[in-house]
């Protein structure tokens, strides 16, 4: 038998833990955060280590000493002072992307909370309907027994007895229908 979780907090925790759409949205937000950090890093100076090696092989009558092998090493340091506001535009674009990812998560959580609350209220209503239908069926069975006794005593007609059995059957159908609406 399936056990229906009736706690909205537990259901939200399960969604946040197991739902792939939610995980994807969280990862999108994390990626947007990293994009913002990358955009901000363009304001920092960059340092590049440059090295090269050239092996010279003189040919023919050339002297080897005229063409010595070369090894060069250098450091390039660049500062991003101004590049036509391209960096700030890139940063604003990444911040907008982060805001959009955050809003998508909020929207997903609001819709999920609404769906959970809606389903829980439908489940509670179905449980209550089943309880009422069960009581109605029990009452109809008792009424049918009473009508049978009164019929045997001659106080009720056959039509009354058949009508009470029909009411008991209708109550039974309603009870079964409400039981299946729980699932």
Backbone as a chain_set.jsonl record, in Angstrom:
{"seq": "XXXXXXXXXXXXXXXXXXXXXXXXXXXXXXXXXXXXXXXXXXXXXXXXXXXXXXXXXXXXXXXXXXXXXXXXXXXXXXXXXXXXXXXXXXXXXXXXXXXXXXXXXXXXXXXXXXXXXXXXXXXXXXXXXXXXXXXXXXXXXXXXXXXXXXXXXXXXXXXXXXXXXXXXXXXXXXXXXXXXXXX", "coords": {"N": [[0.85, -1.186, 0.0], [0.522, 2.18, -0.807], [1.945, 4.867, 0.91], [0.828, 7.956, 1.577], [2.474, 10.979, 1.714], [1.808, 13.467, 3.946], [2.843, 15.833, 4.833], [3.647, 19.089, 4.014], [6.188, 20.244, 4.203], [7.945, 18.051, 4.233], [7.447, 17.052, 1.696], [8.337, 19.197, 0.09], [11.04, 19.127, 0.778], [11.688, 16.65, -0.321], [11.287, 17.192, -3.023], [13.283, 19.116, -3.453], [15.455, 17.539, -3.047], [15.327, 15.319, -4.785], [14.264, 16.03, -7.296], [14.91, 16.433, -10.677], [14.61, 18.677, -12.33], [14.7, 20.81, -10.526], [17.309, 20.488, -9.536], [18.731, 21.019, -11.881], [18.107, 23.725, -12.273], [19.327, 24.843, -10.008], [21.993, 24.247, -10.56], [22.292, 25.811, -12.841], [22.098, 28.335, -11.715], [24.414, 28.282, -10.132], [26.344, 28.134, -12.153], [25.918, 30.616, -13.343], [26.772, 32.249, -11.272], [29.5, 31.654, -11.276], [30.108, 32.644, -13.793], [29.748, 35.372, -13.323], [31.842, 35.82, -11.525], [33.967, 35.273, -13.252], [33.644, 37.339, -15.091], [34.163, 39.532, -13.467], [36.803, 39.081, -12.936], [38.159, 40.051, -15.088], [38.946, 42.593, -14.579], [41.235, 42.461, -13.131], [44.857, 42.528, -13.166], [46.7, 40.772, -15.703], [49.08, 38.182, -15.938], [51.472, 36.822, -17.968], [53.625, 34.203, -18.7], [56.188, 33.926, -20.912], [58.015, 31.951, -23.073], [60.627, 30.859, -25.258], [62.419, 28.783, -27.549], [64.993, 28.434, -29.812], [66.546, 26.445, -32.081], [69.394, 26.6, -33.873], [70.711, 25.483, -36.871], [73.381, 25.742, -38.643], [74.132, 25.761, -42.127], [76.147, 24.501, -44.777], [78.903, 26.618, -45.528], [78.722, 28.241, -43.32], [79.542, 29.466, -40.085], [79.275, 27.78, -37.025], [79.298, 29.267, -34.704], [78.228, 31.693, -35.437], [75.549, 31.288, -35.547], [74.062, 30.703, -32.979], [72.217, 28.684, -30.662], [69.096, 29.803, -29.337], [67.492, 30.884, -26.376], [64.734, 32.258, -24.936], [63.098, 34.065, -22.391], [60.311, 35.594, -20.895], [58.123, 37.975, -19.289], [54.861, 38.996, -19.568], [52.929, 41.579, -18.535], [49.716, 42.752, -18.194], [47.404, 45.399, -17.924], [44.042, 46.06, -17.461], [42.803, 48.817, -18.235], [40.951, 50.465, -19.667], [38.461, 49.475, -21.872], [36.448, 50.31, -23.568], [34.065, 49.98, -22.123], [33.391, 47.332, -22.334], [33.924, 45.264, -20.501], [32.359, 45.959, -18.248], [29.834, 45.817, -19.375], [29.732, 43.113, -19.986], [29.823, 42.076, -17.406], [27.387, 43.065, -16.353], [25.648, 41.672, -17.986], [26.097, 39.056, -17.112], [25.251, 39.278, -14.47], [22.555, 39.759, -14.897], [21.89, 37.306, -16.016], [22.298, 35.664, -13.799], [20.321, 36.7, -12.092], [18.051, 35.998, -13.537], [18.239, 33.191, -13.419], [17.919, 32.831, -10.682], [15.302, 33.815, -10.341], [13.932, 31.916, -11.843], [14.275, 29.655, -10.25], [12.879, 30.496, -7.96], [10.311, 30.768, -9.083], [9.827, 28.104, -9.831], [9.783, 26.912, -7.281], [7.58, 28.22, -6.126], [5.475, 27.37, -7.817], [5.662, 24.62, -7.347], [5.115, 24.496, -4.6], [2.461, 25.416, -4.656], [1.274, 23.328, -6.162], [1.726, 21.174, -4.426], [0.276, 21.981, -2.129], [-2.27, 22.097, -3.276], [-2.67, 19.413, -4.074], [-2.537, 18.149, -1.582], [-4.769, 19.256, -0.29], [-6.792, 18.291, -1.942], [-6.462, 15.58, -1.429], [-7.084, 15.475, 1.32], [-9.767, 16.262, 1.189], [-10.786, 14.122, -0.291], [-10.342, 12.034, 1.505], [-12.084, 12.783, 3.561], [-14.506, 12.708, 2.173], [-14.641, 9.985, 1.624], [-14.886, 8.996, 4.224], [-17.401, 10.037, 4.961], [-19.0, 8.776, 3.013], [-18.624, 6.133, 3.733], [-19.854, 6.065, 6.265], [-22.431, 6.698, 5.442], [-23.045, 4.44, 3.912], [-22.998, 2.455, 5.896], [-25.121, 3.347, 7.5], [-27.2, 3.084, 5.629], [-27.242, 0.315, 5.281], [-28.049, -0.475, 7.838], [-30.572, 0.703, 7.894], [-31.791, -0.779, 5.878], [-31.843, -3.314, 7.083], [-33.59, -2.751, 9.181], [-35.905, -2.117, 7.69], [-36.379, -4.616, 6.57], [-37.111, -6.099, 8.816], [-39.427, -4.679, 9.543], [-40.891, -5.138, 7.244], [-41.34, -7.88, 7.433], [-42.98, -7.834, 9.606], [-45.108, -6.646, 8.509], [-45.358, -3.922, 8.323], [-44.037, -2.396, 6.43], [-43.9, -1.959, 2.883], [-43.176, -4.068, 0.026], [-42.017, -2.547, -1.949], [-40.883, -0.44, -0.453], [-38.886, -1.868, 0.866], [-37.302, -2.74, -1.296], [-36.515, -0.256, -2.281], [-34.96, 0.655, -0.127], [-32.894, -1.172, -0.221], [-31.82, -0.483, -2.676], [-30.922, 2.099, -2.08], [-28.918, 1.393, -0.251], [-27.211, 0.033, -1.962], [-26.5, 2.117, -3.744], [-25.192, 3.781, -1.931], [-23.062, 2.126, -1.348], [-21.754, 2.024, -3.848], [-21.056, 4.707, -4.07], [-19.307, 4.859, -1.906], [-17.212, 3.129, -2.723], [-16.384, 4.477, -5.028], [-15.47, 6.888, -3.896], [-13.407, 5.864, -2.385], [-11.571, 5.022, -4.316], [-10.958, 7.465, -5.373], [-9.15, 8.431, -3.624], [-6.725, 7.493, -4.442]], "CA": [[0.0, 0.0, 0.0], [1.271, 3.431, -0.911], [1.738, 5.796, 2.019], [0.828, 9.324, 1.058], [3.135, 11.916, 2.628], [0.879, 14.581, 4.126], [3.54, 17.015, 5.333], [4.159, 19.902, 2.901], [7.629, 20.468, 4.365], [8.64, 16.842, 3.784], [7.328, 16.977, 0.239], [9.25, 20.189, -0.5], [12.395, 18.597, 0.943], [11.866, 15.579, -1.303], [11.424, 17.833, -4.341], [14.602, 19.744, -3.53], [16.493, 16.514, -2.991], [15.254, 14.316, -5.839], [13.725, 16.518, -8.561], [15.977, 16.787, -11.621], [14.417, 20.054, -12.808], [15.203, 21.714, -9.489], [18.774, 20.374, -9.533], [19.229, 21.711, -13.069], [17.997, 25.167, -12.026], [20.362, 25.212, -9.033], [23.276, 24.227, -11.269], [22.303, 26.982, -13.716], [22.415, 29.489, -10.86], [25.84, 28.179, -9.776], [27.116, 28.498, -13.349], [25.804, 32.071, -13.501], [27.653, 32.837, -10.252], [30.872, 31.52, -11.772], [30.247, 33.592, -14.906], [29.931, 36.705, -12.727], [33.224, 35.867, -11.015], [34.871, 35.355, -14.404], [33.529, 38.687, -15.66], [34.839, 40.46, -12.553], [38.249, 38.851, -12.964], [38.772, 40.779, -16.201], [39.477, 43.859, -14.069], [42.531, 42.218, -12.504], [45.958, 42.435, -14.135], [47.047, 39.421, -16.126], [50.514, 37.932, -16.041], [51.75, 35.702, -18.854], [55.02, 33.791, -18.79], [56.448, 33.611, -22.308], [59.371, 31.421, -23.286], [60.815, 30.284, -26.584], [63.732, 28.19, -27.777], [65.275, 28.289, -31.235], [67.768, 25.682, -32.32], [69.926, 26.974, -35.183], [71.607, 24.524, -37.503], [73.969, 26.381, -39.827], [74.405, 24.837, -43.222], [77.2, 24.893, -45.717], [80.15, 27.214, -45.041], [78.459, 29.123, -42.174], [80.15, 29.038, -38.833], [78.311, 27.447, -35.989], [79.289, 30.337, -33.702], [77.392, 32.794, -35.917], [74.146, 30.904, -35.363], [73.933, 29.974, -31.717], [70.84, 28.395, -30.214], [68.562, 30.9, -28.526], [66.445, 30.604, -25.402], [64.23, 33.534, -24.438], [62.045, 34.009, -21.372], [59.812, 36.929, -20.591], [56.855, 38.091, -18.579], [53.977, 40.049, -20.062], [51.939, 42.016, -17.554], [48.794, 43.686, -18.839], [46.393, 45.993, -17.057], [42.831, 46.412, -18.185], [42.436, 50.153, -17.77], [39.703, 50.846, -20.317], [38.263, 48.795, -23.152], [35.168, 50.715, -24.15], [32.989, 49.477, -21.263], [33.043, 45.959, -22.678], [33.933, 44.436, -19.297], [31.199, 46.252, -17.402], [28.661, 45.283, -20.071], [29.775, 41.662, -19.791], [29.46, 41.806, -16.009], [25.942, 43.299, -16.222], [24.979, 40.564, -18.663], [26.189, 37.889, -16.239], [24.388, 39.536, -13.308], [21.186, 39.542, -15.378], [21.739, 35.859, -16.156], [22.155, 35.138, -12.438], [18.993, 37.102, -11.601], [17.07, 35.181, -14.238], [18.31, 31.841, -12.859], [17.333, 32.882, -9.34], [13.854, 33.951, -10.51], [13.406, 30.629, -12.306], [14.202, 28.784, -9.076], [11.762, 30.975, -7.141], [9.082, 30.423, -9.792], [9.663, 26.657, -9.7], [9.396, 26.602, -5.905], [6.208, 28.706, -5.905], [4.565, 26.45, -8.507], [5.698, 23.339, -6.652], [4.379, 24.672, -3.337], [1.038, 25.468, -5.001], [0.848, 21.975, -6.539], [1.707, 20.344, -3.217], [-0.875, 22.392, -1.317], [-3.478, 21.701, -3.999], [-2.821, 17.96, -3.986], [-2.832, 17.787, -0.195], [-6.159, 19.604, 0.022], [-7.63, 17.318, -2.653], [-6.363, 14.313, -0.708], [-7.857, 15.612, 2.561], [-11.183, 16.254, 0.808], [-11.125, 12.755, -0.688], [-10.426, 11.244, 2.74], [-13.325, 13.161, 4.247], [-15.607, 12.186, 1.361], [-14.69, 8.539, 1.854], [-15.412, 8.78, 5.57], [-18.845, 10.305, 4.911], [-19.619, 7.727, 2.203], [-18.599, 4.9, 4.522], [-20.925, 6.192, 7.264], [-23.698, 6.639, 4.714], [-23.268, 3.04, 3.56], [-23.341, 1.748, 7.137], [-26.486, 3.757, 7.86], [-28.128, 2.504, 4.655], [-27.368, -1.111, 5.605], [-28.871, -0.586, 9.048], [-31.939, 1.035, 7.501], [-32.308, -1.927, 5.129], [-32.169, -4.354, 8.07], [-34.796, -2.304, 9.875], [-37.024, -2.252, 6.762], [-36.663, -6.054, 6.44], [-37.875, -6.495, 10.009], [-40.751, -4.072, 9.447], [-41.59, -5.817, 6.156], [-41.802, -9.165, 7.96], [-44.091, -7.555, 10.517], [-46.205, -6.12, 7.715], [-45.447, -2.469, 8.445], [-43.453, -1.784, 5.227], [-44.237, -2.661, 1.646], [-42.047, -4.634, -0.725], [-41.398, -1.422, -2.644], [-40.03, 0.241, 0.53], [-37.718, -2.73, 1.098], [-36.459, -2.677, -2.499], [-35.941, 1.097, -2.313], [-33.891, 0.751, 0.883], [-31.741, -1.936, -0.73], [-31.235, 0.341, -3.736], [-30.164, 3.158, -1.399], [-27.705, 0.774, 0.299], [-26.319, -0.231, -3.089], [-25.982, 3.407, -4.203], [-24.224, 4.233, -0.926], [-21.877, 1.282, -1.527], [-21.088, 2.503, -5.064], [-20.458, 6.0, -3.724], [-18.168, 4.592, -1.021], [-16.133, 2.57, -3.552], [-15.917, 5.571, -5.881], [-14.677, 7.829, -3.085], [-12.172, 5.189, -1.964], [-10.626, 5.057, -5.432], [-10.514, 8.843, -5.61], [-7.991, 8.666, -2.749], [-5.506, 7.106, -5.132]], "C": [[0.886, 1.236, 0.0], [0.924, 4.333, 0.262], [1.897, 7.204, 1.471], [1.441, 10.245, 2.101], [2.257, 13.155, 2.726], [1.544, 15.848, 4.639], [4.086, 17.828, 4.158], [5.666, 20.132, 2.986], [8.42, 19.255, 3.886], [8.593, 16.722, 2.263], [8.249, 17.978, -0.449], [10.698, 19.725, -0.37], [12.672, 17.503, -0.08], [12.041, 16.157, -2.708], [12.822, 18.414, -4.491], [15.723, 18.713, -3.564], [16.507, 15.629, -4.239], [14.802, 14.832, -7.203], [14.848, 17.005, -9.476], [15.839, 18.209, -12.153], [14.963, 21.055, -11.798], [16.732, 21.686, -9.451], [19.382, 21.114, -10.724], [19.191, 23.228, -12.866], [19.055, 25.644, -11.035], [21.729, 25.232, -9.705], [23.397, 25.395, -12.242], [22.658, 28.231, -12.919], [23.892, 29.468, -10.449], [26.721, 28.579, -10.955], [27.067, 30.003, -13.581], [26.675, 32.791, -12.481], [29.104, 32.78, -10.707], [31.117, 32.452, -12.961], [30.445, 35.015, -14.398], [31.354, 36.848, -12.213], [34.228, 35.98, -12.156], [34.827, 36.744, -15.026], [34.236, 39.708, -14.775], [36.356, 40.291, -12.606], [38.922, 39.582, -14.119], [39.319, 42.13, -15.758], [40.862, 43.684, -13.44], [43.631, 42.187, -13.559], [46.233, 40.975, -14.482], [48.55, 39.324, -16.303], [50.691, 36.687, -16.894], [53.246, 35.448, -18.862], [55.237, 33.3, -20.219], [57.871, 33.086, -22.415], [59.434, 30.818, -24.682], [62.242, 29.76, -26.695], [63.876, 27.994, -29.277], [66.589, 27.536, -31.365], [68.218, 25.97, -33.749], [70.895, 25.902, -35.666], [72.18, 25.166, -38.761], [74.275, 25.344, -40.908], [75.539, 25.372, -44.097], [78.417, 25.466, -45.016], [79.942, 28.118, -43.829], [79.09, 28.547, -40.925], [79.054, 28.779, -37.81], [78.211, 28.558, -34.966], [78.448, 31.525, -34.141], [75.904, 32.524, -35.673], [73.996, 30.07, -34.101], [72.45, 29.736, -31.405], [70.371, 29.502, -29.275], [67.469, 30.377, -27.586], [66.011, 31.93, -24.808], [63.114, 33.276, -23.428], [61.606, 35.427, -21.075], [58.486, 36.861, -19.853], [56.09, 39.255, -19.187], [52.951, 40.354, -18.978], [51.043, 43.021, -18.25], [47.745, 44.135, -17.83], [45.21, 46.393, -17.923], [42.338, 47.751, -17.652], [41.103, 50.575, -18.375], [39.597, 50.107, -21.64], [36.871, 49.087, -23.712], [33.968, 50.151, -23.415], [32.562, 48.048, -21.598], [32.987, 45.08, -21.437], [32.721, 44.694, -18.416], [29.913, 45.756, -18.061], [28.585, 43.769, -19.902], [29.358, 41.301, -18.371], [27.96, 42.005, -15.795], [25.142, 42.171, -16.873], [24.985, 39.317, -17.778], [25.324, 38.055, -14.987], [22.924, 39.33, -13.7], [20.903, 38.051, -15.538], [21.548, 35.201, -14.793], [20.77, 35.468, -11.882], [17.901, 36.265, -12.251], [17.061, 33.756, -13.682], [17.671, 31.796, -11.471], [15.809, 32.999, -9.42], [13.219, 32.651, -10.995], [13.291, 29.643, -11.15], [13.025, 29.194, -8.201], [10.423, 30.607, -7.774], [8.791, 28.926, -9.675], [9.185, 26.295, -8.3], [7.969, 27.064, -5.603], [5.198, 27.766, -6.571], [4.509, 25.098, -7.801], [4.929, 23.413, -5.346], [2.873, 24.703, -3.603], [0.516, 24.073, -5.344], [0.758, 21.064, -5.325], [0.495, 20.691, -2.363], [-2.188, 21.958, -1.965], [-3.723, 20.198, -3.871], [-3.157, 17.514, -2.566], [-4.271, 18.126, 0.169], [-7.125, 18.671, -0.71], [-7.618, 15.972, -1.945], [-7.182, 14.363, 0.58], [-9.356, 15.592, 2.26], [-11.631, 14.85, 0.419], [-11.231, 11.845, 0.532], [-11.73, 11.519, 3.477], [-14.54, 12.631, 3.489], [-15.755, 10.688, 1.561], [-15.28, 8.23, 3.226], [-16.93, 8.981, 5.601], [-19.565, 9.205, 4.133], [-19.659, 6.403, 2.957], [-19.705, 4.922, 5.585], [-22.298, 6.092, 6.602], [-24.037, 5.199, 4.338], [-23.672, 2.235, 4.785], [-24.77, 2.081, 7.562], [-27.52, 3.138, 6.921], [-28.314, 1.014, 4.908], [-28.238, -1.316, 6.838], [-30.339, -0.288, 8.738], [-32.575, -0.125, 6.736], [-32.687, -3.062, 6.077], [-33.459, -4.005, 8.816], [-36.026, -2.464, 8.977], [-37.394, -3.724, 6.555], [-37.501, -6.537, 7.619], [-39.298, -5.939, 9.942], [-41.569, -4.711, 8.324], [-42.154, -7.151, 6.638], [-42.963, -8.983, 8.941], [-45.3, -6.978, 9.776], [-46.331, -4.612, 7.773], [-44.886, -1.747, 7.219], [-43.817, -2.624, 4.014], [-42.964, -3.209, 0.998], [-41.305, -3.53, -1.473], [-40.479, -0.642, -1.709], [-38.749, -0.552, 0.771], [-36.763, -2.673, -0.097], [-35.788, -1.308, -2.6], [-34.806, 1.237, -1.307], [-32.66, -0.03, 0.442], [-31.046, -1.168, -1.855], [-30.408, 1.474, -3.128], [-28.866, 2.611, -0.814], [-26.698, 0.5, -0.817], [-25.698, 1.063, -3.605], [-24.952, 3.965, -3.22], [-22.926, 3.432, -1.044], [-21.078, 1.738, -2.753], [-20.384, 3.828, -4.786], [-19.226, 5.813, -2.836], [-16.975, 4.055, -1.823], [-15.538, 3.658, -4.441], [-15.042, 6.545, -5.093], [-13.39, 7.184, -2.588], [-11.132, 5.24, -3.082], [-10.181, 6.476, -5.77], [-9.368, 9.228, -4.675], [-6.686, 8.397, -3.481], [-5.381, 7.835, -6.438]], "O": [[1.877, 1.309, 0.727], [-0.249, 4.538, 0.571], [2.955, 7.586, 0.972], [0.981, 10.289, 3.242], [1.989, 13.817, 1.723], [0.861, 16.848, 4.858], [4.899, 17.322, 3.385], [6.344, 20.206, 1.961], [9.442, 19.401, 3.215], [9.575, 16.338, 1.628], [8.876, 17.652, -1.457], [11.495, 19.905, -1.291], [13.766, 17.436, -0.641], [12.853, 15.661, -3.489], [13.471, 18.233, -5.521], [16.816, 18.993, -4.058], [17.576, 15.23, -4.703], [14.951, 14.115, -8.193], [15.636, 17.874, -9.102], [16.844, 18.877, -12.399], [15.611, 22.032, -12.171], [17.374, 22.731, -9.346], [20.423, 21.759, -10.594], [20.128, 23.932, -13.241], [19.619, 26.725, -11.202], [22.535, 26.128, -9.452], [24.494, 25.915, -12.446], [23.421, 29.079, -13.383], [24.545, 30.511, -10.422], [27.721, 29.275, -10.783], [28.068, 30.602, -13.975], [27.256, 33.832, -12.788], [29.85, 33.745, -10.543], [32.215, 32.988, -13.113], [31.219, 35.78, -14.974], [32.0, 37.871, -12.436], [35.223, 36.697, -12.045], [35.859, 37.271, -15.443], [34.843, 40.65, -15.284], [37.102, 41.236, -12.353], [40.145, 39.717, -14.125], [40.084, 42.752, -16.495], [41.58, 44.665, -13.242], [43.372, 41.858, -14.717], [46.028, 40.073, -13.67], [49.203, 40.263, -16.758], [50.137, 35.63, -16.591], [54.04, 36.376, -19.015], [54.561, 32.381, -20.68], [58.812, 33.698, -21.911], [58.436, 30.333, -25.215], [63.151, 30.24, -26.017], [62.985, 27.453, -29.931], [67.613, 27.949, -30.822], [67.526, 25.635, -34.711], [71.788, 25.479, -34.932], [71.55, 25.143, -39.819], [74.63, 24.202, -40.616], [75.818, 26.571, -44.119], [78.912, 24.899, -44.042], [80.907, 28.713, -43.35], [79.165, 27.334, -40.731], [78.046, 29.483, -37.755], [77.136, 28.777, -34.406], [77.995, 32.297, -33.296], [75.104, 33.457, -35.604], [73.82, 28.854, -34.172], [71.571, 30.486, -31.83], [71.161, 30.063, -28.515], [66.644, 29.544, -27.962], [66.828, 32.653, -24.237], [62.294, 32.374, -23.604], [62.423, 36.345, -21.01], [57.827, 35.823, -19.807], [56.614, 40.363, -19.305], [52.197, 39.475, -18.561], [51.513, 44.005, -18.821], [47.271, 43.356, -17.003], [45.373, 46.993, -18.985], [41.539, 47.795, -16.716], [40.21, 51.005, -17.645], [40.534, 50.113, -22.438], [36.212, 48.205, -24.262], [32.944, 49.872, -24.038], [31.488, 47.609, -21.189], [32.098, 44.235, -21.322], [32.12, 43.755, -17.893], [28.996, 45.319, -17.365], [27.506, 43.211, -19.698], [28.626, 40.334, -18.159], [27.325, 41.194, -15.12], [24.092, 41.769, -16.37], [23.985, 38.603, -17.706], [24.734, 37.089, -14.502], [22.143, 38.787, -12.918], [19.805, 37.587, -15.23], [20.734, 34.289, -14.647], [20.122, 34.616, -11.274], [16.938, 35.87, -11.593], [15.992, 33.175, -13.492], [16.97, 30.844, -11.13], [15.1, 32.351, -8.649], [12.099, 32.321, -10.606], [12.326, 28.883, -11.072], [12.258, 28.344, -7.751], [9.503, 30.18, -7.076], [7.649, 28.527, -9.447], [8.287, 25.468, -8.144], [7.231, 26.373, -4.901], [4.188, 27.407, -5.966], [3.439, 24.502, -7.672], [4.173, 22.499, -5.016], [2.097, 24.093, -2.867], [-0.552, 23.675, -4.88], [-0.178, 20.272, -5.206], [-0.233, 19.801, -1.923], [-3.105, 21.506, -1.281], [-4.841, 19.764, -3.593], [-3.967, 16.608, -2.371], [-4.926, 17.354, 0.87], [-8.162, 18.301, -0.16], [-8.645, 15.298, -1.869], [-7.892, 13.41, 0.902], [-10.127, 14.975, 2.994], [-12.738, 14.435, 0.764], [-12.108, 10.983, 0.59], [-12.394, 10.599, 3.955], [-15.497, 12.157, 4.103], [-16.872, 10.179, 1.657], [-16.082, 7.307, 3.368], [-17.653, 8.185, 6.2], [-20.63, 8.749, 4.552], [-20.617, 5.641, 2.832], [-20.405, 3.929, 5.782], [-23.213, 5.472, 7.144], [-25.193, 4.788, 4.436], [-24.592, 1.42, 4.717], [-25.535, 1.192, 7.94], [-28.589, 2.717, 7.362], [-29.423, 0.498, 4.766], [-29.068, -2.225, 6.875], [-31.237, -0.95, 9.259], [-33.755, -0.421, 6.92], [-33.726, -3.699, 5.903], [-34.307, -4.866, 9.048], [-37.078, -2.899, 9.447], [-38.567, -4.054, 6.384], [-38.467, -7.28, 7.45], [-40.26, -6.644, 10.248], [-42.791, -4.818, 8.427], [-43.283, -7.517, 6.309], [-43.815, -9.86, 9.085], [-46.381, -6.841, 10.349], [-47.333, -4.069, 7.309], [-45.23, -0.588, 6.99], [-44.016, -3.835, 4.108], [-41.846, -2.86, 1.374], [-40.083, -3.589, -1.608], [-39.4, -0.221, -2.125], [-37.664, 0.019, 0.868], [-35.549, -2.57, 0.082], [-34.617, -1.218, -2.968], [-33.794, 1.873, -1.603], [-31.528, 0.384, 0.692], [-29.821, -1.204, -1.968], [-29.315, 1.773, -3.61], [-27.831, 3.275, -0.869], [-25.495, 0.705, -0.649], [-24.497, 1.106, -3.874], [-23.954, 4.556, -3.632], [-21.834, 3.971, -0.866], [-19.852, 1.826, -2.692], [-19.251, 4.04, -5.217], [-18.228, 6.516, -2.991], [-15.845, 4.493, -1.611], [-14.319, 3.745, -4.587], [-13.994, 6.974, -5.576], [-12.389, 7.872, -2.389], [-9.951, 5.474, -2.826], [-9.134, 6.665, -6.39], [-8.692, 10.232, -4.9], [-5.66, 9.005, -3.176], [-4.407, 7.636, -7.165]]}, "num_chains": 1, "name": "protein.A"}
